[in-house]
Amino acid sequence: MLALLDMADAINSGSVLDPAKSNRKVLGIDVDIRAHNRAAIEAHPMVSRIQMIEGSSIAPEVVAQVREIAAGYQCVLVCLDSYHTYDHVLAELQAYAPLTSVGSYCVVFDTIVENVPNDMFPDRPWCHGDNPMIAMREFLKTHPEFEIDKSIQHKLVITMTPDGYLRRVA
């Protein structure tokens, strides 16, 4: 996707595409980046466009690092797909949603947890009332700069993220 966006920019501006340079980056945060995953990412030809941070996504030092990195970009898309409890997702939304560029999205994944039987996740702490959907709804009560964009889920027909595509409008 990043390479296609770089190409579209080059075409639109009439400039030559330099595949070694990009104004885009994927920033991945995980509490445990496994050695085999790190090795695969580091061996990938797009590694120059990927940065990994190991740690809790809601740890103050991780949030500060992400904010510093995001400050260097004009357009920021936020995707939250971490620990799916209400408290964790709400903390992520409070930390990262403000980084979302106007016109871009903060995507809250796995909002479907609210709509499936609790016994589907017997080994997980999230369940009805304690999940990404409930955290997202609470967040939206005090953040009118975001609105749910149902057009994406309607195009997908089947999604694990119903109502989870939050477009920043202000």
C-alpha positions as MATLAB code, in Angstrom:
seq = 'MLALLDMADAINSGSVLDPAKSNRKVLGIDVDIRAHNRAAIEAHPMVSRIQMIEGSSIAPEVVAQVREIAAGYQCVLVCLDSYHTYDHVLAELQAYAPLTSVGSYCVVFDTIVENVPNDMFPDRPWCHGDNPMIAMREFLKTHPEFEIDKSIQHKLVITMTPDGYLRRVA';
ca = [
       0.000    0.000    0.000;
       2.775    2.436    0.899;
       4.545    1.805   -2.405;
       1.319    2.398   -4.338;
       0.734    5.662   -2.509;
       4.308    6.736   -3.280;
       3.726    5.900   -6.949;
       0.443    7.829   -7.021;
       2.201   10.869   -5.530;
       4.945   10.664   -8.160;
       2.414   10.388  -10.984;
       0.325   13.279   -9.667;
       3.338   15.544   -9.221;
       5.075   14.456  -12.432;
       8.192   13.492  -10.503;
      10.400   10.437  -10.702;
       9.689    7.761   -8.122;
      12.698    6.808   -6.040;
      11.780    3.454   -4.492;
      14.520    3.878   -1.880;
      12.829    6.972   -0.451;
       9.361    7.300    1.007;
       7.532    9.876    3.049;
       5.512    7.088    4.643;
       6.091    4.697    7.508;
       4.323    1.866    9.283;
       4.839    1.934   13.012;
       4.042   -1.320   14.772;
       3.763   -1.653   18.537;
       3.663   -4.994   20.290;
       4.275   -6.044   23.836;
       6.272   -9.019   22.510;
       7.880   -8.884   19.064;
       8.905  -12.476   18.572;
      12.363  -13.125   17.155;
      11.085  -14.917   14.037;
       8.672  -12.062   13.275;
      11.373   -9.429   13.791;
      13.742  -11.391   11.532;
      11.119  -11.677    8.790;
      10.324   -7.958    8.928;
      13.989   -6.993    8.965;
      14.613   -9.217    5.920;
      11.732   -7.703    3.949;
      12.551   -5.268    1.100;
      10.163   -2.685    2.608;
      11.922   -2.699    5.989;
      13.015    0.926    5.532;
       9.333    1.871    5.805;
       8.668   -0.170    8.951;
       9.537    0.715   12.510;
       8.826   -1.549   15.453;
       8.407   -0.609   19.090;
       8.352   -3.344   21.697;
       6.313   -2.514   24.771;
       2.792   -1.882   25.979;
       0.914    0.451   23.671;
      -0.368    2.393   26.676;
       2.952    2.707   28.514;
       3.794    6.435   28.834;
       7.238    6.004   27.271;
       5.767    4.180   24.253;
       3.031    6.783   23.802;
       5.660    9.552   23.971;
       7.809    7.780   21.377;
       4.841    7.345   19.023;
       3.831   10.990   19.398;
       7.365   12.089   18.559;
       7.463    9.910   15.436;
       3.961   10.935   14.290;
       4.847   14.620   14.613;
       7.071   14.213   11.556;
       4.195   13.203    9.264;
       1.379   15.187    7.657;
      -1.064   12.307    7.341;
      -1.532    9.779   10.144;
      -3.782    6.710   10.117;
      -4.172    4.980   13.489;
      -5.079    1.282   13.775;
      -5.789   -0.131   17.222;
      -5.677   -3.919   17.444;
      -4.170   -4.806   20.781;
      -5.489   -5.998   24.122;
      -9.277   -5.842   23.674;
     -10.485   -4.858   27.139;
     -12.481   -1.675   27.653;
      -9.820   -0.014   29.830;
      -6.961   -0.799   27.459;
      -8.768    0.274   24.289;
     -10.051    3.466   25.905;
      -6.496    4.299   27.019;
      -5.251    3.649   23.469;
      -7.966    5.859   22.006;
      -7.113    8.675   24.408;
      -3.405    8.336   23.596;
      -3.464    7.802   19.831;
      -6.736    9.047   18.326;
      -5.582   12.685   18.635;
      -2.695   11.826   16.303;
      -5.154   10.994   13.510;
      -5.085   13.561   10.705;
      -8.283   15.359    9.744;
      -9.831   13.303    6.937;
      -7.977   10.171    8.020;
      -9.085    7.336   10.283;
      -8.631    5.825   13.677;
      -9.635    2.190   13.212;
     -10.719    0.282   16.301;
     -10.456   -3.392   15.397;
     -12.487   -6.278   16.778;
     -15.488   -4.247   17.851;
     -17.477   -7.369   16.951;
     -16.592   -8.829   20.358;
     -19.654   -7.013   21.716;
     -21.869   -8.992   19.310;
     -20.619  -12.547   19.784;
     -21.294  -15.048   22.582;
     -18.984  -14.684   25.576;
     -17.979  -18.345   25.370;
     -16.310  -17.696   21.996;
     -13.365  -16.247   23.950;
     -13.191  -18.399   27.099;
      -9.470  -17.776   27.578;
      -9.685  -13.993   27.100;
     -10.670  -11.265   29.556;
     -12.814   -9.336   27.058;
     -16.532  -10.017   26.774;
     -19.886   -8.228   26.486;
     -19.549   -4.815   28.099;
     -15.741   -5.036   28.318;
     -14.404   -4.719   24.788;
     -13.346   -2.341   21.985;
     -16.903   -1.421   20.955;
     -17.842   -0.219   24.431;
     -14.576    1.733   24.780;
     -15.093    3.321   21.365;
     -18.661    4.367   22.214;
     -17.461    5.939   25.460;
     -14.654    7.764   23.641;
     -17.036    9.169   21.024;
     -19.235   10.748   23.726;
     -16.556   13.366   24.353;
     -14.810   13.516   20.975;
     -17.081   15.093   18.362;
     -14.071   15.472   16.066;
     -14.602   11.795   15.138;
     -17.545   10.133   13.440;
     -18.278    6.535   12.562;
     -17.876    5.940    8.823;
     -20.186    3.061    7.971;
     -19.338    3.232    4.261;
     -16.213    1.119    4.743;
     -17.957   -1.704    6.582;
     -20.757   -1.612    4.013;
     -18.210   -2.143    1.241;
     -16.600   -5.009    3.138;
     -19.968   -6.711    3.826;
     -18.322   -8.899    6.500;
     -16.061   -7.291    9.085;
     -14.652   -7.889   12.548;
     -14.802   -4.105   12.965;
     -18.439   -2.971   12.828;
     -18.658    0.783   13.503;
     -14.923    0.775   14.185;
     -13.885    3.050   11.307;
     -13.672    6.472   12.933;
     -13.067    9.331   10.516;
     -11.590   12.480   11.959;
     -13.728   15.367   10.734;
     -12.276   18.270   12.741;
];
